[in-house]
Tab-separated table of C-alpha atoms in Angstrom:
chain	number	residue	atom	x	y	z
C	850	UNK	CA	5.079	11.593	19.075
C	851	UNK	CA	5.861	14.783	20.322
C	852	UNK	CA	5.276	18.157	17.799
C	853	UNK	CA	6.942	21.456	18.240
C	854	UNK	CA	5.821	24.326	17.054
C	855	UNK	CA	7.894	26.992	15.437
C	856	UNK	CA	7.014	30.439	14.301
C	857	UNK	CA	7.399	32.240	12.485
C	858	UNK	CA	8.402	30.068	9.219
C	859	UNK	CA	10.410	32.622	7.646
C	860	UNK	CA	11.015	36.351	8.553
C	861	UNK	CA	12.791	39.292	6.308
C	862	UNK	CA	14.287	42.038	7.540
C	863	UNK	CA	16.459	44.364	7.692
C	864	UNK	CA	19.884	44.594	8.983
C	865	UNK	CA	20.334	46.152	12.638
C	866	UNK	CA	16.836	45.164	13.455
C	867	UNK	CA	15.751	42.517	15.825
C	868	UNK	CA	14.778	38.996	15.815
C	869	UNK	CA	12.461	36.869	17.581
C	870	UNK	CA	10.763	33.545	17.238
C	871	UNK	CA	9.318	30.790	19.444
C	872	UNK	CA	8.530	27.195	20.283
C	873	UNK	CA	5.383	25.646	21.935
C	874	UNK	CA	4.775	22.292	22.678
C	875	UNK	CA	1.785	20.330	24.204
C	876	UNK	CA	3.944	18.508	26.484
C	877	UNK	CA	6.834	19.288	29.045
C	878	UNK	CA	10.298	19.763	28.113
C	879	UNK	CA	13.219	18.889	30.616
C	880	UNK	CA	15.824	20.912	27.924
C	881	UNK	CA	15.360	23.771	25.316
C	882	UNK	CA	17.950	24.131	22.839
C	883	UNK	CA	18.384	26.439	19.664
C	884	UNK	CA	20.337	25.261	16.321
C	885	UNK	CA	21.063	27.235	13.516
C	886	UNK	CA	21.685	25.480	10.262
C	887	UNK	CA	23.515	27.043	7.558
C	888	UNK	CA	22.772	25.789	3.704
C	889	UNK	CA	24.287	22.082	3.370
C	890	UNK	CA	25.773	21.795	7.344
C	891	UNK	CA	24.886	20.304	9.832
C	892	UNK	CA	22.980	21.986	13.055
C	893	UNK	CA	25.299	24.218	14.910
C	894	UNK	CA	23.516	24.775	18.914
C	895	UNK	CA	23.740	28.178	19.932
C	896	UNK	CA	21.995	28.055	23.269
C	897	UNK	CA	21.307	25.173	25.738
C	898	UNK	CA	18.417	25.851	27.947
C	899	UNK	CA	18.017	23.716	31.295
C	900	UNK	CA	15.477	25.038	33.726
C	901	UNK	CA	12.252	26.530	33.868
C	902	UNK	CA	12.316	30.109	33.592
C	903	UNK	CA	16.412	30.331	32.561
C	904	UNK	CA	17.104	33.331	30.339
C	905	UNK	CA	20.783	32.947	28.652
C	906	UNK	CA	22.546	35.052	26.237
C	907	UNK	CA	25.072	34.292	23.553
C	908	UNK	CA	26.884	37.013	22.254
C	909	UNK	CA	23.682	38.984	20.610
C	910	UNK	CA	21.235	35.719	21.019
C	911	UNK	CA	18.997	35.355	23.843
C	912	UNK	CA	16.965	32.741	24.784
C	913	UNK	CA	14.591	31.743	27.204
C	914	UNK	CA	13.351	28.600	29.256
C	915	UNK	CA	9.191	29.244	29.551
C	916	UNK	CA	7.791	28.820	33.031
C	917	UNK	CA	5.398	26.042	32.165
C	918	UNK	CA	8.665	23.825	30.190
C	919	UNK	CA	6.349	24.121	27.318
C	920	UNK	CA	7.518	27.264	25.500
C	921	UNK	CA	11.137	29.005	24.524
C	922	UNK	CA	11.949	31.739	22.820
C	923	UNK	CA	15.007	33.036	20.988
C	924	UNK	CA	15.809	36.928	20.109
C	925	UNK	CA	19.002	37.980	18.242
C	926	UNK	CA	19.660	41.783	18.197
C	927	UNK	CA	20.868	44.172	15.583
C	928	UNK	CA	20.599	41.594	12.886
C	929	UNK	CA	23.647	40.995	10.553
C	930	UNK	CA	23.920	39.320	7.386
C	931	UNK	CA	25.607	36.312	8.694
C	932	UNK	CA	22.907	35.489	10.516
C	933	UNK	CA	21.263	34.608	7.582
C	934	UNK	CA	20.378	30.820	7.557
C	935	UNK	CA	17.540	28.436	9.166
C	936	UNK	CA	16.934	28.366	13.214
C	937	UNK	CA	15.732	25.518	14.898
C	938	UNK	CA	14.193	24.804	18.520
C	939	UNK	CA	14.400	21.693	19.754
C	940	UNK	CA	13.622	19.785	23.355
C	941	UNK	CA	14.478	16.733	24.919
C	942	UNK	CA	11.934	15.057	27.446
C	943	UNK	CA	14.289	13.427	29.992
C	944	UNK	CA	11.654	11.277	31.206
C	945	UNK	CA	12.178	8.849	34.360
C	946	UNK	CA	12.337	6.307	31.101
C	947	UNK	CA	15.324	8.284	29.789
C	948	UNK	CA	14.676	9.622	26.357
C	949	UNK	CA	17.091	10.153	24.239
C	950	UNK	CA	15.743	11.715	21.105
C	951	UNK	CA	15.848	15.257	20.487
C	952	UNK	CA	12.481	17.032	18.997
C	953	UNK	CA	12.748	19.556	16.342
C	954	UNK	CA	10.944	22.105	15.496
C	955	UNK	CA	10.070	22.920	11.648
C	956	UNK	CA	12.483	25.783	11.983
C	957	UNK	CA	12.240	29.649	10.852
C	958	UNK	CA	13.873	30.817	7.617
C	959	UNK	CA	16.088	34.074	8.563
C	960	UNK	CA	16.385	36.626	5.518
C	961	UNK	CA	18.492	39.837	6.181
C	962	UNK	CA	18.010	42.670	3.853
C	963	UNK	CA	21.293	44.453	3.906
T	607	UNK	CA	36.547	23.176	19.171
T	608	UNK	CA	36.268	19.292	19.019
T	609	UNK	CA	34.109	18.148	16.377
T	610	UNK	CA	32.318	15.278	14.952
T	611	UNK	CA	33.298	13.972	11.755
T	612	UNK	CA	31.220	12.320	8.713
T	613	UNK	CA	32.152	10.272	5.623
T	614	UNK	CA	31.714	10.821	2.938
T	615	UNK	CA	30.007	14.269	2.249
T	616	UNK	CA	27.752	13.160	-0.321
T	617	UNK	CA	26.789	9.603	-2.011
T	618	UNK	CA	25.135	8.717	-4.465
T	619	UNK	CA	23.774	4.792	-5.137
T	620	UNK	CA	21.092	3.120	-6.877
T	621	UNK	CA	18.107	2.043	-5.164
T	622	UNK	CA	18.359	-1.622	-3.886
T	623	UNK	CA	22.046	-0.951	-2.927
T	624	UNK	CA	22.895	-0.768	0.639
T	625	UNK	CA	25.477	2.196	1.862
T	626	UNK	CA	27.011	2.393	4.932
T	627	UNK	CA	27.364	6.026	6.979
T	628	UNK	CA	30.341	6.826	8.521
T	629	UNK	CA	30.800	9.090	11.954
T	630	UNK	CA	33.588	9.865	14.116
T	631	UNK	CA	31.809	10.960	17.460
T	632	UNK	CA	33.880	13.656	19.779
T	633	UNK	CA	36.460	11.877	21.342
T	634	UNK	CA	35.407	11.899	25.027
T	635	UNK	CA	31.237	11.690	24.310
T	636	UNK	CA	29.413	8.924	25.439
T	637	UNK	CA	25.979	9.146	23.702
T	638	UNK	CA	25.342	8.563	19.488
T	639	UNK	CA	22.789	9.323	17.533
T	640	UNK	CA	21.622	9.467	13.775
T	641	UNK	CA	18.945	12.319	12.612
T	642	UNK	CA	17.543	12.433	8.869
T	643	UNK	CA	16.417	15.944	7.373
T	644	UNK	CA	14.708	15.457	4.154
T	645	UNK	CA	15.163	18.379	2.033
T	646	UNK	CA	13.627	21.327	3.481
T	647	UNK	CA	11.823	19.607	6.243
T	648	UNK	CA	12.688	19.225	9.548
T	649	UNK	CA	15.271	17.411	11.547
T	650	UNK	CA	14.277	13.831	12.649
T	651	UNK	CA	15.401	11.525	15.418
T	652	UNK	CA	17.040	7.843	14.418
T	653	UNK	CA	18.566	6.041	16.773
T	654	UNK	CA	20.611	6.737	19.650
T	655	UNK	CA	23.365	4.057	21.054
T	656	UNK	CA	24.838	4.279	24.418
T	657	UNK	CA	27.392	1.809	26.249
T	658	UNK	CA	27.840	-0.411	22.543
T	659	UNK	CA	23.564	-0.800	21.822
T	660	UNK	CA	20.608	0.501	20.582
T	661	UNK	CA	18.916	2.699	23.440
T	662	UNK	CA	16.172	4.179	21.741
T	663	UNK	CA	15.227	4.170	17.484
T	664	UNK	CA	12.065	5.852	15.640
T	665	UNK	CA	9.742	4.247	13.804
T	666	UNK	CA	12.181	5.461	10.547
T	667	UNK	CA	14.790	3.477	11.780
T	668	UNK	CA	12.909	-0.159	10.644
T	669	UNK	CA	14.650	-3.269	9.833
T	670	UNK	CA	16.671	-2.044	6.804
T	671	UNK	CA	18.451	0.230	8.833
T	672	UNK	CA	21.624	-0.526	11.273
T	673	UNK	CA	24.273	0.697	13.089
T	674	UNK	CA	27.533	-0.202	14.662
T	675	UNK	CA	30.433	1.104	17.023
T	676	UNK	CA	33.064	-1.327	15.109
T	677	UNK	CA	35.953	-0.143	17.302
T	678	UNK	CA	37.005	2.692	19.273
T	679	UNK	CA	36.300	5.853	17.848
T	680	UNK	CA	33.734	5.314	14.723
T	681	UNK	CA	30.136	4.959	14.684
T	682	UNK	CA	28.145	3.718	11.260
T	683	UNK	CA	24.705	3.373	9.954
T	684	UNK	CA	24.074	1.020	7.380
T	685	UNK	CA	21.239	1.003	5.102
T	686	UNK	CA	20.981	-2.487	3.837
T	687	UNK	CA	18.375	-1.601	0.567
T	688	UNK	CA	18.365	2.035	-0.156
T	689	UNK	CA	14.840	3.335	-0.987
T	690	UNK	CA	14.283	6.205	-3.236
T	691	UNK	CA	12.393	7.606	-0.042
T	692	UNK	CA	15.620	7.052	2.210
T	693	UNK	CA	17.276	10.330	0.291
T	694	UNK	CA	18.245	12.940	2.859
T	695	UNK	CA	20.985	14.587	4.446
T	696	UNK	CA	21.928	12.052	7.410
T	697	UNK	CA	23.676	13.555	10.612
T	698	UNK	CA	25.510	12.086	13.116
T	699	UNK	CA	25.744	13.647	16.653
T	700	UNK	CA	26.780	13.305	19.974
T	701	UNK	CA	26.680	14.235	23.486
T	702	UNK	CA	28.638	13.942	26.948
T	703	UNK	CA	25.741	13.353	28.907
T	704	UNK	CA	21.801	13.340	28.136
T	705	UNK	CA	21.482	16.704	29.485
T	706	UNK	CA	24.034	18.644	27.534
T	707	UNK	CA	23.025	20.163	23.748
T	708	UNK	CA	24.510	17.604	21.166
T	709	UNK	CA	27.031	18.394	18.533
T	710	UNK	CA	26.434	17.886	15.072
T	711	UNK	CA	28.302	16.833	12.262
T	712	UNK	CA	28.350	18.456	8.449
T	713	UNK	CA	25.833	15.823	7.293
T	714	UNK	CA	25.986	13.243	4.447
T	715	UNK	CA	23.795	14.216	1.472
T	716	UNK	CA	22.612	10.375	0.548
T	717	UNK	CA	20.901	10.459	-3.027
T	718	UNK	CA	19.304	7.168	-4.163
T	719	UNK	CA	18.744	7.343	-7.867
């Protein structure tokens, strides 16, 4: 099946600094989309991502579609505690077959050091 | 903000017993799904069910697992012989439309003991 790619695993740092991690995949993803899951919820999507190339911000998230549909990336800014928790990529392939499955991505472990 | 709803939070059952998962999907959404996250692994695809069947299922989802749309607004998944292996926090989503970002629910934590 279809692997994502997620790094880093986990990050610390320090509060008011900023945040980035990415996604790759070997194949072609019609939508990106970003989760972050907070200890015993559910997924919560931050940012929907649904062509090539779209950058979209959320408040201090921003993420962006990669050029080849294989990659996205997410940045928060000025980190806060509450942002502590797990983020996850994930894509859909809506192939002419219609897929309906989203793929996750292992997800990266946020830590912020107040 | 609409939301989607599981029952119960957390269940515990003995291995050979079968449990049933409950879901209520946002009201207006026309696309289902179950996901599995094992603790501290990743999020993994089910089943999805669109227009009252089965569209698309992993190779997790295997012939002890079910699921039904029993009336109007809830959406199950049955496990008909619960495996030690089958404990996980089980989500339910949904979606308007295959290209719009789902929305989760809370999760139920299944334990099989």
């Amino acid at each position: 099946g279809q692997q994502l790619n997620q790094s880093p695993q986990s990050m610390f740092i320090q509060e008011g600094e900023d945040v980035s991690m990415n996604c790759t995949s070997s194949s072609i993803f019609n939508t990106w989309l970003w989760y972050k899951q907070d200890p015993g919820e559910g997924p919560v999507l931050l940012i929907a991502l649904y062509k090539a190339g779209e950058l979209t911000s959320n408040g201090r998230l921003t993420a962006q579609f990669g050029i080849t549909r294989k990659d996205s990336f997410l940045n928060i800014s000025a980190s806060i505690p509450s942002d502590v928790g797990i983020y996850f990529c994930a894509g859909h392939n809506l192939s002419g077959a219609g897929s309906y499955q989203l793929t996750f991505g292992k997800g990266t472990k946020l830590s912020v050091i107040p | 903000e609409p939301e989607v709803t599981q029952t119960p939070s957390h269940q515990v059952t003995q291995m050979g017993q079968e449990v049933i998962l409950r879901c209520v999907p946002i009201s207006n959404h026309l696309y289902f799904y179950w996901y599995r996250q094992i603790l501290g692994q990743k999020v993994e695809f089910l089943v999805s069910f669109y227009n009252n069947e089965i569209s698309e299922k992993s190779e997790i989802f295997d012939d002890q697992f079910s699921v039904e749309r029993p009336d109007g607004s809830n959406f199950t998944l049955k496990i008909r012989s619960t495996k030690l292996e089958d404990s996980a926090m089980y989500f339910c989503a949904s979606s308007a439309g295959l290209q719009y970002g789902y929305t989760f629910g809370s999760g139920t934590r299944l334990t099989v003991v």
